[in-house]
PDB file of C-alpha atoms and ligand atoms in Angstrom:
ATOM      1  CA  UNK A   3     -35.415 -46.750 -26.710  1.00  0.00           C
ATOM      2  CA  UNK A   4     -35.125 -44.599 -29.861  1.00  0.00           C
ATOM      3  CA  UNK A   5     -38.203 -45.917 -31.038  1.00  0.00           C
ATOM      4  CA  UNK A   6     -39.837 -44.985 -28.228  1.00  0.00           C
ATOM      5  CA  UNK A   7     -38.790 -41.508 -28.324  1.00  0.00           C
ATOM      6  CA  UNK A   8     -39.312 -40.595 -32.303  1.00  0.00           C
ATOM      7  CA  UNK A   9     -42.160 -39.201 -32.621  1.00  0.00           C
ATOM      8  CA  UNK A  10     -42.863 -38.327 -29.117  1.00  0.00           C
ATOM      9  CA  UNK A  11     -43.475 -34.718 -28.249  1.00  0.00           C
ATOM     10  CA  UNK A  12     -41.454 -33.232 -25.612  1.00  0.00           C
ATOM     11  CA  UNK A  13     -40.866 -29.463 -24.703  1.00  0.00           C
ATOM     12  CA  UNK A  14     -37.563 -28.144 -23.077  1.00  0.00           C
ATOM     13  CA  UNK A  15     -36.603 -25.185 -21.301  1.00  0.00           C
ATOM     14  CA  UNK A  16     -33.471 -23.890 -21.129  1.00  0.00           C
ATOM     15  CA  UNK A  17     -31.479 -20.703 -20.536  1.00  0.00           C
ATOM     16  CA  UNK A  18     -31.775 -18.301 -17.850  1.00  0.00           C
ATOM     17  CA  UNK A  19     -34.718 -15.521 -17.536  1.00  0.00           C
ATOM     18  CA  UNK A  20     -34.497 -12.466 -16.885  1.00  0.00           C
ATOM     19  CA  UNK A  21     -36.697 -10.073 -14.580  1.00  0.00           C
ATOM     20  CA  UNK A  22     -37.040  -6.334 -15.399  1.00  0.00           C
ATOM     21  CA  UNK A  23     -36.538  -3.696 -12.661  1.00  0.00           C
ATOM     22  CA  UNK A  24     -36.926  -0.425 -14.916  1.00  0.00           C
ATOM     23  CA  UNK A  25     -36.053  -0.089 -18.885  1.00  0.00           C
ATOM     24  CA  UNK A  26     -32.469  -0.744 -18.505  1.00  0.00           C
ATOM     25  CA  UNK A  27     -31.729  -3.148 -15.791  1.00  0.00           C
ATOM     26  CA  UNK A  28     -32.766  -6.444 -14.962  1.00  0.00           C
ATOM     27  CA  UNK A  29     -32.134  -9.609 -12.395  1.00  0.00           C
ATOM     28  CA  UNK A  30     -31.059 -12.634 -13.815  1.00  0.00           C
ATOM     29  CA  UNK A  31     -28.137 -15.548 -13.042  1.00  0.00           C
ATOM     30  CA  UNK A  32     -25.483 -17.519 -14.819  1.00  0.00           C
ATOM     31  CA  UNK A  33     -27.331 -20.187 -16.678  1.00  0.00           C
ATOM     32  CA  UNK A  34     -25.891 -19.815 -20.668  1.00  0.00           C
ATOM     33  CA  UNK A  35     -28.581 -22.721 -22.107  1.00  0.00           C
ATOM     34  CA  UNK A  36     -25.904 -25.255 -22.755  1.00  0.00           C
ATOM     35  CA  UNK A  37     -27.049 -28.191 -20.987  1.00  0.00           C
ATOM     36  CA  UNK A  38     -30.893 -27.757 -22.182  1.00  0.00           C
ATOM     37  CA  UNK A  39     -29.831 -27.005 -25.912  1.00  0.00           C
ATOM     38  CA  UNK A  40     -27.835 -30.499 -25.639  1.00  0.00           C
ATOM     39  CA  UNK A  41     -31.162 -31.984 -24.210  1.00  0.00           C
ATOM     40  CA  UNK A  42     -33.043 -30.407 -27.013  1.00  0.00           C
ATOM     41  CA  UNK A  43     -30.672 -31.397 -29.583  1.00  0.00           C
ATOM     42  CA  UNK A  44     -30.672 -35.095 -28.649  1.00  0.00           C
ATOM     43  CA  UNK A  45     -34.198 -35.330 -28.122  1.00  0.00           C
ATOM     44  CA  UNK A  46     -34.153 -33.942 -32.024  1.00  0.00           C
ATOM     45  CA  UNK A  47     -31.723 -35.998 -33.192  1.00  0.00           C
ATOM     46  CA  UNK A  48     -33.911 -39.044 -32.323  1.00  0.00           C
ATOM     47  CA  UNK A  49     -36.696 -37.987 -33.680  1.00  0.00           C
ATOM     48  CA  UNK A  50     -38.638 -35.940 -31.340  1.00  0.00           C
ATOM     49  CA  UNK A  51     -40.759 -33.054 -31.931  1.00  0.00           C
ATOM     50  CA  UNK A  52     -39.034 -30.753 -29.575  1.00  0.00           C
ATOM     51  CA  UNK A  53     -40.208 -27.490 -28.383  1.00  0.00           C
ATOM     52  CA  UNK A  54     -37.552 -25.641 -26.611  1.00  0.00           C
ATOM     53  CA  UNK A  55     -38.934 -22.441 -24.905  1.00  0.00           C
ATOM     54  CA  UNK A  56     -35.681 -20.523 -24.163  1.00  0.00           C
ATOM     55  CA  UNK A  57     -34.846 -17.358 -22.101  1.00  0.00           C
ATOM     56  CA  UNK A  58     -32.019 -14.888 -23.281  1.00  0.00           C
ATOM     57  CA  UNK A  59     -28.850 -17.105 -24.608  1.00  0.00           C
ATOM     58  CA  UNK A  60     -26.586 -16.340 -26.961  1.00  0.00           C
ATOM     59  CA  UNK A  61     -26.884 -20.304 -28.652  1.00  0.00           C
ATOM     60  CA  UNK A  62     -27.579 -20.989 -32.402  1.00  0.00           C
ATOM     61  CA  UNK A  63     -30.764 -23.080 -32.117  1.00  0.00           C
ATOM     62  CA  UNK A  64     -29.972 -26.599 -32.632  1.00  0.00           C
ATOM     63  CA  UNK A  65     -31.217 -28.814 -35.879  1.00  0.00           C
ATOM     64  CA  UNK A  66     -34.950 -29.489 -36.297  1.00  0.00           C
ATOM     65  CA  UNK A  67     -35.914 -27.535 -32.669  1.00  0.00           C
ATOM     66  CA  UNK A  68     -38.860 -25.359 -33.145  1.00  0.00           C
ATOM     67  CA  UNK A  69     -37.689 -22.492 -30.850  1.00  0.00           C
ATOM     68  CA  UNK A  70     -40.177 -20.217 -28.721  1.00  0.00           C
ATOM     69  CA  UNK A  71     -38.109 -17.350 -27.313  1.00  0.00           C
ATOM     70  CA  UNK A  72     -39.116 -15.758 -23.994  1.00  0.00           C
ATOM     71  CA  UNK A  73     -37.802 -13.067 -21.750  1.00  0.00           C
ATOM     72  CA  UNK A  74     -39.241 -13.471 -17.798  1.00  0.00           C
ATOM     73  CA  UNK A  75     -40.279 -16.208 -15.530  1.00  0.00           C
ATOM     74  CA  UNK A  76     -44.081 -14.941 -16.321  1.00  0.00           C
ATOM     75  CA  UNK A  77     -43.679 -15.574 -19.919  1.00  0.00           C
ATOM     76  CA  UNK A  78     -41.620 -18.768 -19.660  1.00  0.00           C
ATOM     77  CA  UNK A  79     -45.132 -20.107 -17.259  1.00  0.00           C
ATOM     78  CA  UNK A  80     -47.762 -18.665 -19.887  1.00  0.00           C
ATOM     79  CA  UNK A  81     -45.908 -20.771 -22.742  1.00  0.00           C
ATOM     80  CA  UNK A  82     -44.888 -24.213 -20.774  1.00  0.00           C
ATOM     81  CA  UNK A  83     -48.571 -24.540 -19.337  1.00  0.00           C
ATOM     82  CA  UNK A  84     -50.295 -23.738 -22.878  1.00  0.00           C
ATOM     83  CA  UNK A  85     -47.506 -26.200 -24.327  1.00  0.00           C
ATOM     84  CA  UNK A  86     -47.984 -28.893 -21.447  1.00  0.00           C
ATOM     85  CA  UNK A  87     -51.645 -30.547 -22.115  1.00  0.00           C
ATOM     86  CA  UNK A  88     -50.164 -31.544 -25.925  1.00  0.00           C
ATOM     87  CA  UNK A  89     -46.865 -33.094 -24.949  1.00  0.00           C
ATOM     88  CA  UNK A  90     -45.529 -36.466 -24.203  1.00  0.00           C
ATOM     89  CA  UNK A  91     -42.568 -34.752 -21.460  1.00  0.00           C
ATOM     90  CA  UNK A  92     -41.050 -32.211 -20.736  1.00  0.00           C
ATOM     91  CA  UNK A  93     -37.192 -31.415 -19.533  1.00  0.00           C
ATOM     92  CA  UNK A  94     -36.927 -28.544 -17.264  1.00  0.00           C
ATOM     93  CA  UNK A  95     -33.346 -27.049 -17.431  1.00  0.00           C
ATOM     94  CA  UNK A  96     -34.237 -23.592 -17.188  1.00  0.00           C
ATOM     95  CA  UNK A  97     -32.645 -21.253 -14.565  1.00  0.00           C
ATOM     96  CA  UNK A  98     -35.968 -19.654 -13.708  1.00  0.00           C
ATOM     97  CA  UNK A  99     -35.257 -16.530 -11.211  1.00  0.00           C
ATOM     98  CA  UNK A 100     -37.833 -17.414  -7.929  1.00  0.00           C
ATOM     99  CA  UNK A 101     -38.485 -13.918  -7.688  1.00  0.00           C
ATOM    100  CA  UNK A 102     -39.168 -10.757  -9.784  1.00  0.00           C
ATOM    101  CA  UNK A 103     -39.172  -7.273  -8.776  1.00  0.00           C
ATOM    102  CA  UNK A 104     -42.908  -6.716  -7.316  1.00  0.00           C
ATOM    103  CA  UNK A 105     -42.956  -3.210  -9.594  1.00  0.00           C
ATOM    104  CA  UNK A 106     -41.515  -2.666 -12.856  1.00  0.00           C
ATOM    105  CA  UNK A 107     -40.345   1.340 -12.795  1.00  0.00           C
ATOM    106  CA  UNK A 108     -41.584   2.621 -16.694  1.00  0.00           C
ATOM    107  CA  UNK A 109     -38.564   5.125 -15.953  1.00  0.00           C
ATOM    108  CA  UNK A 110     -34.838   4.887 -15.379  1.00  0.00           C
ATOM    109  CA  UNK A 111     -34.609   4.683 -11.481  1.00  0.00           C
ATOM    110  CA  UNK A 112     -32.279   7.570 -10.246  1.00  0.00           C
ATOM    111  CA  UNK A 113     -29.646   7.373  -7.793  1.00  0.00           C
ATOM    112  CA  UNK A 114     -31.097   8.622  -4.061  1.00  0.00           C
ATOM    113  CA  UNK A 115     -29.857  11.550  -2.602  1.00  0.00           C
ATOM    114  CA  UNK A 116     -26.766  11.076  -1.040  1.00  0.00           C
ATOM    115  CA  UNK A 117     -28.322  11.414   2.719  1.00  0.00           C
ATOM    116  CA  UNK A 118     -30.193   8.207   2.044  1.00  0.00           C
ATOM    117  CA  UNK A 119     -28.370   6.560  -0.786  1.00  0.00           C
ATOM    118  CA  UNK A 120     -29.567   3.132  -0.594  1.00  0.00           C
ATOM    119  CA  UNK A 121     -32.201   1.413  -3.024  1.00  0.00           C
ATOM    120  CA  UNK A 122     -34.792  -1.372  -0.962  1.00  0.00           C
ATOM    121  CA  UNK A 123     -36.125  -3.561  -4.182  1.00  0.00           C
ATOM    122  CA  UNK A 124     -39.393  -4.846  -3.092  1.00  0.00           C
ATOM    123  CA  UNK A 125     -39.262  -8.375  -4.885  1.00  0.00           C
ATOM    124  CA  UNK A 126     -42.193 -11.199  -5.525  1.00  0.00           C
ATOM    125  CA  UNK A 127     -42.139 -14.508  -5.918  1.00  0.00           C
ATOM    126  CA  UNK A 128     -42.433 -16.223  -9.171  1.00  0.00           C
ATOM    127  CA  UNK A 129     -44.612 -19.358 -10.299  1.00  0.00           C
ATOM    128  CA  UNK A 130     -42.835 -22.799 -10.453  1.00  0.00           C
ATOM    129  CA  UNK A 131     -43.184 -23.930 -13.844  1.00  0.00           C
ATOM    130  CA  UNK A 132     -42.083 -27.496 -13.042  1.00  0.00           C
ATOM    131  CA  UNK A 133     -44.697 -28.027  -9.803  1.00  0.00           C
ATOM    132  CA  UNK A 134     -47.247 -26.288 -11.871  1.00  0.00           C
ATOM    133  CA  UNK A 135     -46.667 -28.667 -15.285  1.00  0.00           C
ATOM    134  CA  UNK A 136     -46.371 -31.779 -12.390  1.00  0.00           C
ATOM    135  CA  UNK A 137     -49.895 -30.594 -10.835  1.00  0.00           C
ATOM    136  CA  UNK A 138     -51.512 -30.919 -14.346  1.00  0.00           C
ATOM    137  CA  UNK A 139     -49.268 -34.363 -15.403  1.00  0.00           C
ATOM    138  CA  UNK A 140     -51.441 -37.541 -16.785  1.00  0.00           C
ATOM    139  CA  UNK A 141     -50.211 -40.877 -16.748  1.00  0.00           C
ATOM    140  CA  UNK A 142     -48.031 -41.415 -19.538  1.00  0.00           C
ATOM    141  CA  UNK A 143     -46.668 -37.478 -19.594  1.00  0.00           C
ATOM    142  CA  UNK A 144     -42.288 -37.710 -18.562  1.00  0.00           C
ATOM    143  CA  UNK A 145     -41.389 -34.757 -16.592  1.00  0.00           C
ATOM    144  CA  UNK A 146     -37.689 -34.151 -15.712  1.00  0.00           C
ATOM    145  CA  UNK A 147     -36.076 -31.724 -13.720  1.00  0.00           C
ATOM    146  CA  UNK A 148     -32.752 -30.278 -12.925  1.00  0.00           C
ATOM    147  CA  UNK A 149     -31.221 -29.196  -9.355  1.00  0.00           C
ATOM    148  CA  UNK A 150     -28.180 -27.200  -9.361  1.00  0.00           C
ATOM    149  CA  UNK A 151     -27.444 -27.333  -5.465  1.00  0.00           C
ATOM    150  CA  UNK A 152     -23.912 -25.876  -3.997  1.00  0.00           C
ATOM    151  CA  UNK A 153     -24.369 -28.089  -0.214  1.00  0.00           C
ATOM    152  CA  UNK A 154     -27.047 -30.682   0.859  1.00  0.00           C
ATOM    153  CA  UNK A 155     -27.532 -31.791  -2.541  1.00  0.00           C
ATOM    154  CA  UNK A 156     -29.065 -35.313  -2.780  1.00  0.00           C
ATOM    155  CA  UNK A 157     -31.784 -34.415   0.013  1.00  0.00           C
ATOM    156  CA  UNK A 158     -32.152 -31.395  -2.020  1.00  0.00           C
ATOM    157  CA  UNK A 159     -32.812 -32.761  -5.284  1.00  0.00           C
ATOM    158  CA  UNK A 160     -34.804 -35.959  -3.870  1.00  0.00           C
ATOM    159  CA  UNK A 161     -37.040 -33.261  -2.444  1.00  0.00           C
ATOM    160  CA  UNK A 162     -37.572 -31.223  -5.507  1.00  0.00           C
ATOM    161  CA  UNK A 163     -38.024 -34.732  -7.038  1.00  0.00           C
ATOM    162  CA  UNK A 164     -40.848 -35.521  -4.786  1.00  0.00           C
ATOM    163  CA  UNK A 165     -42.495 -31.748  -4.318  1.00  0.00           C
ATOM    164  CA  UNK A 166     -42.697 -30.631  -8.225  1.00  0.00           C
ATOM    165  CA  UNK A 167     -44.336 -34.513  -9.146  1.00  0.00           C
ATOM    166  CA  UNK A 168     -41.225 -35.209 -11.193  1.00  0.00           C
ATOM    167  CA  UNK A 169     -40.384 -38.494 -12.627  1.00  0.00           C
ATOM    168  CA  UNK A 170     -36.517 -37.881 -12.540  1.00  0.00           C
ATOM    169  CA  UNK A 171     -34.239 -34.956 -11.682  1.00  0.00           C
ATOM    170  CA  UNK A 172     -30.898 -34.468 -12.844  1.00  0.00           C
ATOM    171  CA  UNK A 173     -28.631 -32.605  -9.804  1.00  0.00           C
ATOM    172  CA  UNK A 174     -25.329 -31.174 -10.835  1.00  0.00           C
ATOM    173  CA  UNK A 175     -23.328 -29.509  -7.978  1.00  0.00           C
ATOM    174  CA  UNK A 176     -21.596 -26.866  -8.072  1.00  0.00           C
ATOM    175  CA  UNK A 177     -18.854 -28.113  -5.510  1.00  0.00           C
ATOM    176  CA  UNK A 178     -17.730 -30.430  -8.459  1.00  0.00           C
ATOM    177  CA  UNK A 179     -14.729 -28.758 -10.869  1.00  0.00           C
ATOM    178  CA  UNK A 180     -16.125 -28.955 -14.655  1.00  0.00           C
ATOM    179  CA  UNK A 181     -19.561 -29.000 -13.145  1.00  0.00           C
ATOM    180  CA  UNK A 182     -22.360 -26.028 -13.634  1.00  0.00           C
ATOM    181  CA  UNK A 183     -22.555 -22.958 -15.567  1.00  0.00           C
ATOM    182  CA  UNK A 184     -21.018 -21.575 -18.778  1.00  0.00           C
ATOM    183  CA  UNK A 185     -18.627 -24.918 -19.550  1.00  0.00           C
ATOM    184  CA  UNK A 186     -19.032 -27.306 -21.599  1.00  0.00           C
ATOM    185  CA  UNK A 187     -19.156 -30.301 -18.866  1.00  0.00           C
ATOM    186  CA  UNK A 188     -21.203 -31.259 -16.368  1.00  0.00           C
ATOM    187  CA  UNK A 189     -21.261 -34.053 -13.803  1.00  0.00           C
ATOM    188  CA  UNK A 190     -24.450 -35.236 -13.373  1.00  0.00           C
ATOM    189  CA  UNK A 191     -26.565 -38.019 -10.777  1.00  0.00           C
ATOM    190  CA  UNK A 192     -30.130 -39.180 -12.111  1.00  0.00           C
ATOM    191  CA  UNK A 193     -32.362 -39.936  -9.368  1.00  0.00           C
ATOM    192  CA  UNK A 194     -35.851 -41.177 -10.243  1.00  0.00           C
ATOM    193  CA  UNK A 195     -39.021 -41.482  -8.767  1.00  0.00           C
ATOM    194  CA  UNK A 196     -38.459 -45.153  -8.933  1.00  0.00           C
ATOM    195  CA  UNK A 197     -36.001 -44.737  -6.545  1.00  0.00           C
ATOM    196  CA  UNK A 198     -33.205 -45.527  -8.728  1.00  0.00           C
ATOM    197  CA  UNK A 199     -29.362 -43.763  -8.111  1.00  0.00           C
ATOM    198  CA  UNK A 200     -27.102 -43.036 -11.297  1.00  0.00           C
ATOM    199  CA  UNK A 201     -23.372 -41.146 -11.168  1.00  0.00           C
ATOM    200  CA  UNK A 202     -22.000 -40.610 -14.311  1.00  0.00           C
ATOM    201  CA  UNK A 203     -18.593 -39.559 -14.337  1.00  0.00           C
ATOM    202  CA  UNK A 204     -17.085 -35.507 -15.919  1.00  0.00           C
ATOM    203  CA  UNK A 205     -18.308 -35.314 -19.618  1.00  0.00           C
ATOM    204  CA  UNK A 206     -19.272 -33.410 -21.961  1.00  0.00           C
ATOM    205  CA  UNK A 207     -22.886 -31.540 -22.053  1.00  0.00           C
ATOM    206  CA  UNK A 208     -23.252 -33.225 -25.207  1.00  0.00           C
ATOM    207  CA  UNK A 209     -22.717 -36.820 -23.042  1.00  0.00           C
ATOM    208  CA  UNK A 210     -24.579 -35.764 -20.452  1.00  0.00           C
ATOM    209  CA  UNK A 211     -27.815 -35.113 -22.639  1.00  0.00           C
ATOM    210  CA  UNK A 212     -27.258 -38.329 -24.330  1.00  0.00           C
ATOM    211  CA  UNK A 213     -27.105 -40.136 -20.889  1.00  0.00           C
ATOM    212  CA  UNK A 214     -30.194 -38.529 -19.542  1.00  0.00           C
ATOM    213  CA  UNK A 215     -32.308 -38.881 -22.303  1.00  0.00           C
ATOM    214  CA  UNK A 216     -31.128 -43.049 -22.678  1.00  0.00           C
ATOM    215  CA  UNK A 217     -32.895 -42.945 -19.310  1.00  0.00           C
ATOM    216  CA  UNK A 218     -36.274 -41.855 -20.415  1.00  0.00           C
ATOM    217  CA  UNK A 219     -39.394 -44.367 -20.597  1.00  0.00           C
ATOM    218  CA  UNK A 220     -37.173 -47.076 -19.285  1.00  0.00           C
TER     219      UNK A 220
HETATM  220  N1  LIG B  17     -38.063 -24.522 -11.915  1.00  0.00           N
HETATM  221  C1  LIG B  17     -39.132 -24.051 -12.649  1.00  0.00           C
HETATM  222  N2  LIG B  17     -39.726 -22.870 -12.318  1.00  0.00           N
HETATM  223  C2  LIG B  17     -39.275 -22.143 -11.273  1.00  0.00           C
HETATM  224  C3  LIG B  17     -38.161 -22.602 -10.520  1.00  0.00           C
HETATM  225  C4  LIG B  17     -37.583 -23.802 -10.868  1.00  0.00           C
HETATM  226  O1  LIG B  17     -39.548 -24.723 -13.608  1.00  0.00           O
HETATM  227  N3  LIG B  17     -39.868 -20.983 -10.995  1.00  0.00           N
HETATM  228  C5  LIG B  17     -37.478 -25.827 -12.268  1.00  0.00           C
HETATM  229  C6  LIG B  17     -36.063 -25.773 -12.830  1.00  0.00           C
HETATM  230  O2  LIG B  17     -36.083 -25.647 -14.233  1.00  0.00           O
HETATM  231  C7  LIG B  17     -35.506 -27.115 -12.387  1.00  0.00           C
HETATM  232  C8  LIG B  17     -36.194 -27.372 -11.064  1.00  0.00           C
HETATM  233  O3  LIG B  17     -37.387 -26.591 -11.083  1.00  0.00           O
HETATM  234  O4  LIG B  17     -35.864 -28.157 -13.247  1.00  0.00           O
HETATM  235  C9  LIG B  17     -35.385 -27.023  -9.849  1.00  0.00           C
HETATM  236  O5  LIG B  17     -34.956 -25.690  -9.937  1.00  0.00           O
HETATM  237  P1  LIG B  17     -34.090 -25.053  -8.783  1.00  0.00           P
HETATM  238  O6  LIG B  17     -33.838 -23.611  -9.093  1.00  0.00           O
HETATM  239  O7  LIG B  17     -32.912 -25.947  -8.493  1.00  0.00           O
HETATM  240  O8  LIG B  17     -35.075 -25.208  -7.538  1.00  0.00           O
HETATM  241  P2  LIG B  17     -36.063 -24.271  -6.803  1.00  0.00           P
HETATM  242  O9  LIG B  17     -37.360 -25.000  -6.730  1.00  0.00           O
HETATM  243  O10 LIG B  17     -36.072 -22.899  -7.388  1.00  0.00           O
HETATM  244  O11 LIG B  17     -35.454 -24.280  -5.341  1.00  0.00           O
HETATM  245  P3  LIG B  17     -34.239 -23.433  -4.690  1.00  0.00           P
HETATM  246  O12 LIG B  17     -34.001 -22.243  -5.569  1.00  0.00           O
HETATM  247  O13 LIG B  17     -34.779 -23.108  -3.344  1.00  0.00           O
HETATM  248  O14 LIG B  17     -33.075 -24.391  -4.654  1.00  0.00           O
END
């Protein structure tokens, strides 16, 4: 296993992004990086050449992890599909907002006057990176997802499995305690495209990471 992993290139993403409405204000969700940085951090520890393209987090980069910083959805695609062609896999943890506001405002938007006080944002969708990077996969190339559902979640994730080309996805619930954003545990299922089921039971992120990338090229 290890040996099959040092050396290999692999790019990660991780953290949430964030989608600007005007120059102070933005859209973006809970995701603090955690569980990717983990990924990233084992995948380094075993000799990988990881590149983790990150969205806003407030995480030190971890050991040996050459780290490409970006701020929206748009930028996260530009870098993972210029990354993509020269890597072995690639682990998809971002939190990747599915839409962006269809105008940026240069200005501060004002409050409406207060006959018609309410604001319509006009949003867009955004590209999926993981689809687009499973479009484009050769033989050989690992790509792993994540699903964070809150109901329906093993048809969910078996169908983002099977839609974005992926070879495993990784759902975590949010209906589990200890599960999900901002902690430092998760409690994660690995299906694969093999068909295969795994439960692992509440551990750390750290575990987690471990037990997801054990499961790689096996
Ligand atoms: N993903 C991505 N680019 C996007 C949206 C999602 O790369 N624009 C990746 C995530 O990093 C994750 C997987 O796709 O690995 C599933 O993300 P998720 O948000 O759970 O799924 P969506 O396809 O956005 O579906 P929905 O929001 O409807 O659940």
């Amino acid at each position: 296993m290890q040996t099959r992993i040092a050396g290999c290139k692999f790019l990660v993403t991780a953290g949430p992004t964030i989608e600007r409405i005007d120059p102070v204000r933005f859209i973006s969700n809970h995701s603090t990086g955690k569980m990717g940085y983990a990924i990233a951090a084992e995948l380094a520890a075993r000799g990988a050449v990881v590149t983790l393209v990150s969205g806003p987090v407030a995480l030190e980069t971890p050991a040996g992890v050459r780290r490409v910083d970006v701020e929206s959805a748009g930028e996260m695609w530009r870098e993972c599909t210029e990354l993509w062609p020269q890597m072995d896999g690639a682990v998809m943890c971002a939190a990747v907002a599915d839409y962006t506001p269809a105008e940026v405002s240069p200005v501060k938007i004002k409050k409406g006057p207060e006959a018609s006080p309410d604001l319509i944002l006009t949003l867009k969708p955004t590209k999926d990176i993981a689809a687009g990077l499973g479009r484009t996969k050769r033989p050989g190339q690992l790509l792993v997802g994540f699903a964070l559902e809150t109901d329906n979640e093993e048809v969910n994730a078996l169908d983002k499995l099977r839609r974005k080309n992926l070879d495993m996805i990784v759902l975590n619930s949010l209906r589990d305690a200890g599960a999900g954003f901002g902690g430092d545990t998760n409690r994660i299922t690995v299906f694969t495209s093999a068909g295969t089921k795994t439960a692992y039971p509440l551990e750390s992120k750290t575990a987690a990471a471990a037990h997801i990338v054990d499961m790689f090229f096996e």
